[in-house]
Coordinates of C-alpha atoms and ligand atoms in Angstrom, one line a residue:
X16 CA -123.2 -58.8 9.1
X17 CA -123.6 -55.6 7.3
X18 CA -125.0 -55.7 3.2
X19 CA -123.5 -53.4 1.4
X20 CA -125.2 -52.3 -2.0
X21 CA -122.6 -51.1 -4.8
X22 CA -125.6 -51.1 -7.0
X23 CA -127.7 -53.2 -9.8
X24 CA -127.5 -56.6 -8.8
X25 CA -124.1 -56.4 -6.9
X26 CA -123.9 -57.1 -3.1
X27 CA -121.2 -57.5 -0.7
X28 CA -122.0 -59.7 2.5
X29 CA -119.7 -58.3 4.7
X30 CA -119.2 -60.2 8.0
X31 CA -116.4 -63.0 8.9
X32 CA -115.9 -62.9 4.8
X33 CA -116.5 -60.6 2.8
X34 CA -118.6 -62.1 -0.1
X35 CA -119.0 -60.2 -3.5
X36 CA -122.0 -61.3 -5.5
X37 CA -122.4 -60.5 -9.2
X38 CA -119.7 -57.5 -9.6
X39 CA -121.0 -55.4 -12.0
X40 CA -121.7 -51.9 -11.3
X41 CA -122.3 -49.2 -14.3
X42 CA -119.2 -47.5 -13.2
X43 CA -117.5 -50.4 -12.1
X44 CA -116.3 -48.9 -8.9
X45 CA -116.8 -52.1 -6.3
X46 CA -115.0 -50.6 -3.0
X47 CA -114.2 -53.5 -1.5
X48 CA -111.3 -56.3 -1.8
X49 CA -113.6 -59.7 -1.3
X50 CA -112.2 -62.8 0.0
X51 CA -115.2 -64.9 -1.7
X52 CA -117.3 -63.9 -5.4
X53 CA -120.7 -65.7 -6.6
X54 CA -122.1 -65.0 -9.7
X55 CA -125.3 -66.0 -10.7
X56 CA -125.3 -66.5 -14.4
X57 CA -123.1 -65.2 -17.5
X58 CA -124.9 -62.1 -18.5
X59 CA -122.4 -58.8 -18.6
X60 CA -124.6 -56.9 -16.2
X61 CA -123.5 -59.6 -13.8
X62 CA -120.0 -61.8 -14.4
X63 CA -119.2 -58.4 -14.6
X64 CA -115.7 -57.8 -13.7
X65 CA -115.3 -61.2 -12.0
X66 CA -112.3 -62.4 -13.9
X67 CA -110.3 -59.9 -12.2
X68 CA -110.7 -61.2 -8.9
X69 CA -107.7 -63.8 -7.5
X70 CA -109.9 -65.1 -4.8
X71 CA -112.4 -68.1 -5.6
X72 CA -115.3 -67.8 -7.5
X73 CA -118.6 -69.5 -6.9
X74 CA -120.2 -70.4 -10.2
X75 CA -121.7 -72.7 -12.4
X76 CA -120.0 -75.5 -14.3
X77 CA -119.7 -73.3 -17.8
X78 CA -118.9 -70.2 -16.3
X79 CA -116.3 -72.2 -13.9
X80 CA -114.5 -73.6 -17.0
X81 CA -114.9 -69.9 -18.9
X82 CA -113.2 -68.3 -15.9
X83 CA -110.5 -71.1 -15.1
X84 CA -109.5 -70.3 -18.7
X85 CA -108.9 -66.8 -18.0
X86 CA -106.3 -68.1 -15.0
X87 CA -109.0 -67.9 -12.0
X88 CA -109.5 -69.9 -9.4
X89 CA -113.1 -71.2 -9.4
X90 CA -115.6 -73.3 -7.2
X91 CA -117.7 -75.3 -9.6
X92 CA -121.5 -76.2 -8.6
X93 CA -124.9 -76.8 -9.9
X94 CA -128.6 -76.2 -8.7
X95 CA -129.6 -78.3 -5.7
X96 CA -125.8 -78.6 -4.5
X97 CA -124.3 -76.9 -1.1
X98 CA -120.7 -76.2 -0.8
X99 CA -118.6 -74.5 2.3
X100 CA -116.0 -72.4 1.2
X101 CA -113.7 -70.6 4.0
X102 CA -116.7 -71.2 6.6
X103 CA -119.3 -69.5 4.2
X104 CA -122.1 -71.8 2.6
X105 CA -123.1 -71.8 -0.8
X106 CA -126.0 -73.3 -2.0
X107 CA -127.3 -73.0 -6.0
X108 CA -130.9 -72.5 -6.6
X109 CA -133.2 -72.2 -9.3
X110 CA -133.7 -69.0 -11.3
X111 CA -136.0 -68.4 -14.5
X112 CA -133.7 -66.6 -16.6
X113 CA -131.3 -67.2 -19.5
X114 CA -127.4 -67.3 -19.7
X115 CA -124.9 -66.8 -21.8
X116 CA -121.2 -65.6 -22.1
X117 CA -120.4 -62.9 -24.6
X118 CA -117.1 -62.4 -26.1
X119 CA -115.5 -60.3 -28.9
X120 CA -119.2 -60.1 -30.1
X121 CA -119.8 -64.3 -30.1
X122 CA -122.2 -66.0 -27.5
X123 CA -121.2 -68.9 -25.6
X124 CA -123.5 -71.4 -23.6
X125 CA -123.1 -70.1 -20.1
X126 CA -124.9 -72.5 -18.7
X127 CA -128.2 -72.2 -16.5
X128 CA -128.8 -68.9 -14.8
X129 CA -129.0 -69.6 -10.3
X130 CA -129.7 -67.5 -7.4
X131 CA -127.7 -68.5 -4.0
X132 CA -128.5 -68.8 -0.5
X133 CA -125.3 -68.0 1.5
X134 CA -125.0 -68.5 5.1
X135 CA -122.4 -67.3 7.2
X136 CA -122.2 -66.0 10.8
X137 CA -125.4 -67.5 11.1
X138 CA -127.2 -65.1 8.8
X139 CA -129.0 -66.5 5.5
X140 CA -129.5 -64.3 2.3
X141 CA -130.9 -65.6 -0.4
X142 CA -129.7 -63.7 -3.6
X143 CA -132.1 -64.4 -6.2
X144 CA -130.3 -63.4 -9.1
X145 CA -132.4 -62.4 -12.7
X146 CA -135.3 -64.3 -12.9
X147 CA -139.5 -64.6 -13.2
X148 CA -141.5 -65.3 -10.4
X149 CA -141.7 -69.2 -9.8
X150 CA -143.4 -70.9 -7.6
X151 CA -140.7 -72.8 -5.5
X152 CA -139.8 -69.7 -4.2
X153 CA -142.0 -71.3 -1.4
X154 CA -140.0 -74.0 -1.0
X155 CA -136.6 -72.0 -0.9
X156 CA -138.5 -70.1 2.2
X157 CA -139.8 -73.4 3.4
X158 CA -136.2 -74.9 3.4
X159 CA -133.3 -72.4 4.3
X160 CA -135.3 -69.6 6.1
X161 CA -133.6 -66.8 4.9
X162 CA -133.3 -63.7 6.9
X163 CA -133.1 -61.5 4.0
X164 CA -134.0 -61.7 0.5
X165 CA -132.6 -59.8 -2.4
X166 CA -134.6 -60.0 -5.5
X167 CA -135.0 -58.1 -8.6
X168 CA -138.0 -56.0 -9.8
X169 CA -137.2 -54.0 -12.4
X170 CA -139.1 -55.5 -15.2
X171 CA -138.4 -56.8 -18.3
X172 CA -135.6 -58.9 -17.9
X173 CA -136.9 -60.2 -14.7
X174 CA -139.8 -60.0 -12.1
X175 CA -141.5 -56.5 -12.0
X176 CA -143.8 -55.0 -9.3
X177 CA -146.2 -57.7 -9.0
X178 CA -144.1 -60.6 -9.7
X179 CA -141.9 -59.1 -6.5
X180 CA -144.4 -59.1 -4.3
X181 CA -145.7 -62.3 -4.6
X182 CA -141.8 -63.9 -4.7
X183 CA -141.8 -61.8 -1.1
X184 CA -144.3 -63.6 0.0
X185 CA -143.4 -66.8 -1.3
X186 CA -139.9 -66.5 0.7
X187 CA -141.2 -65.1 3.8
X188 CA -137.8 -63.6 4.5
X189 CA -138.6 -60.8 7.0
X190 CA -136.2 -58.4 5.3
X191 CA -136.4 -57.7 1.3
X192 CA -134.0 -56.0 -0.4
X193 CA -134.8 -54.9 -4.2
X194 CA -131.9 -54.9 -6.5
X195 CA -131.9 -54.6 -10.1
X196 CA -134.1 -51.7 -11.3
X197 CA -133.2 -48.2 -12.4
X198 CA -129.6 -49.1 -13.6
X199 CA -131.2 -48.6 -17.1
X200 CA -134.1 -46.6 -18.8
X201 CA -135.6 -50.4 -19.7
X202 CA -135.7 -51.5 -15.6
X203 CA -137.3 -48.6 -14.6
X204 CA -139.2 -49.3 -11.5
X205 CA -141.0 -47.3 -8.5
X206 CA -139.4 -48.7 -5.6
X207 CA -140.8 -46.7 -3.1
X208 CA -144.7 -47.9 -3.7
X209 CA -143.2 -51.5 -3.9
X210 CA -141.8 -50.9 -0.6
X211 CA -145.2 -49.2 0.6
X212 CA -146.8 -51.6 -1.0
X213 CA -145.5 -54.7 0.8
X214 CA -144.6 -52.8 3.9
X215 CA -148.5 -51.8 4.6
X216 CA -149.6 -54.8 4.2
X217 CA -147.6 -57.7 5.3
X218 CA -145.3 -58.1 8.6
X219 CA -142.2 -57.9 6.3
X220 CA -140.1 -54.8 5.6
X221 CA -138.6 -53.6 2.8
X222 CA -135.4 -52.0 2.9
X223 CA -134.5 -49.5 0.2
X224 CA -130.9 -49.6 -0.7
X225 CA -129.5 -46.7 -3.1
X226 CA -126.5 -47.7 -4.7
X227 CA -123.4 -47.2 -2.3
X228 CA -125.7 -47.4 1.0
X229 CA -125.5 -50.6 3.5
X230 CA -127.5 -52.4 6.2
X231 CA -127.0 -54.0 8.8
X232 CA -128.7 -57.1 10.1
X233 CA -130.4 -58.0 13.1
Ligands
NI3 NI1 -129.4 -61.8 -16.9
MN4 MN1 -129.3 -59.0 -15.3

């Protein structure tokens, strides 16, 4: 499987299917026609251009209801559940964050923020969404054994440097890919230092993807 990183929290898992997670990048350019879309929560920097896709969108009940109103096809689920769509499995897991749907200056309840554990082609990827650190990340590691963990490290709205390091330890995935940093001034992070800190002190490997880059899983 290839993991393509358009930027911010937007990731494409490119295997037997193309799974697009959190379809937002600042320039709006997402270079793939996905087979499936997953949305972790309703904030604009995650839901992004989800409503422009005609493929199934996997997300929480509240966002699914909203997107169905826009004519989208959705697969609604909630935390703790697993579904299989087109041979790809999606488990919705906890995230410590907020969520609202903003439209025309009005905020609507967006349900609870989440992360996803996605299984395809015998590879398991954990996308943590936006979240603070929580100790049940250990449980996600124990239960699902992700091969790759995508974790936010930009701080302010999510985990920062120290929390991200502990999250990596809790999850225990052999490969960690930092996301949700340096997109905006408010989430600046020294990703090279973050990678060095983990790579020099643990068996895990931090892979830094600049926007537009990709990583091929082993
Ligand atoms: Ni958010
Ligand atoms: Mn965000």
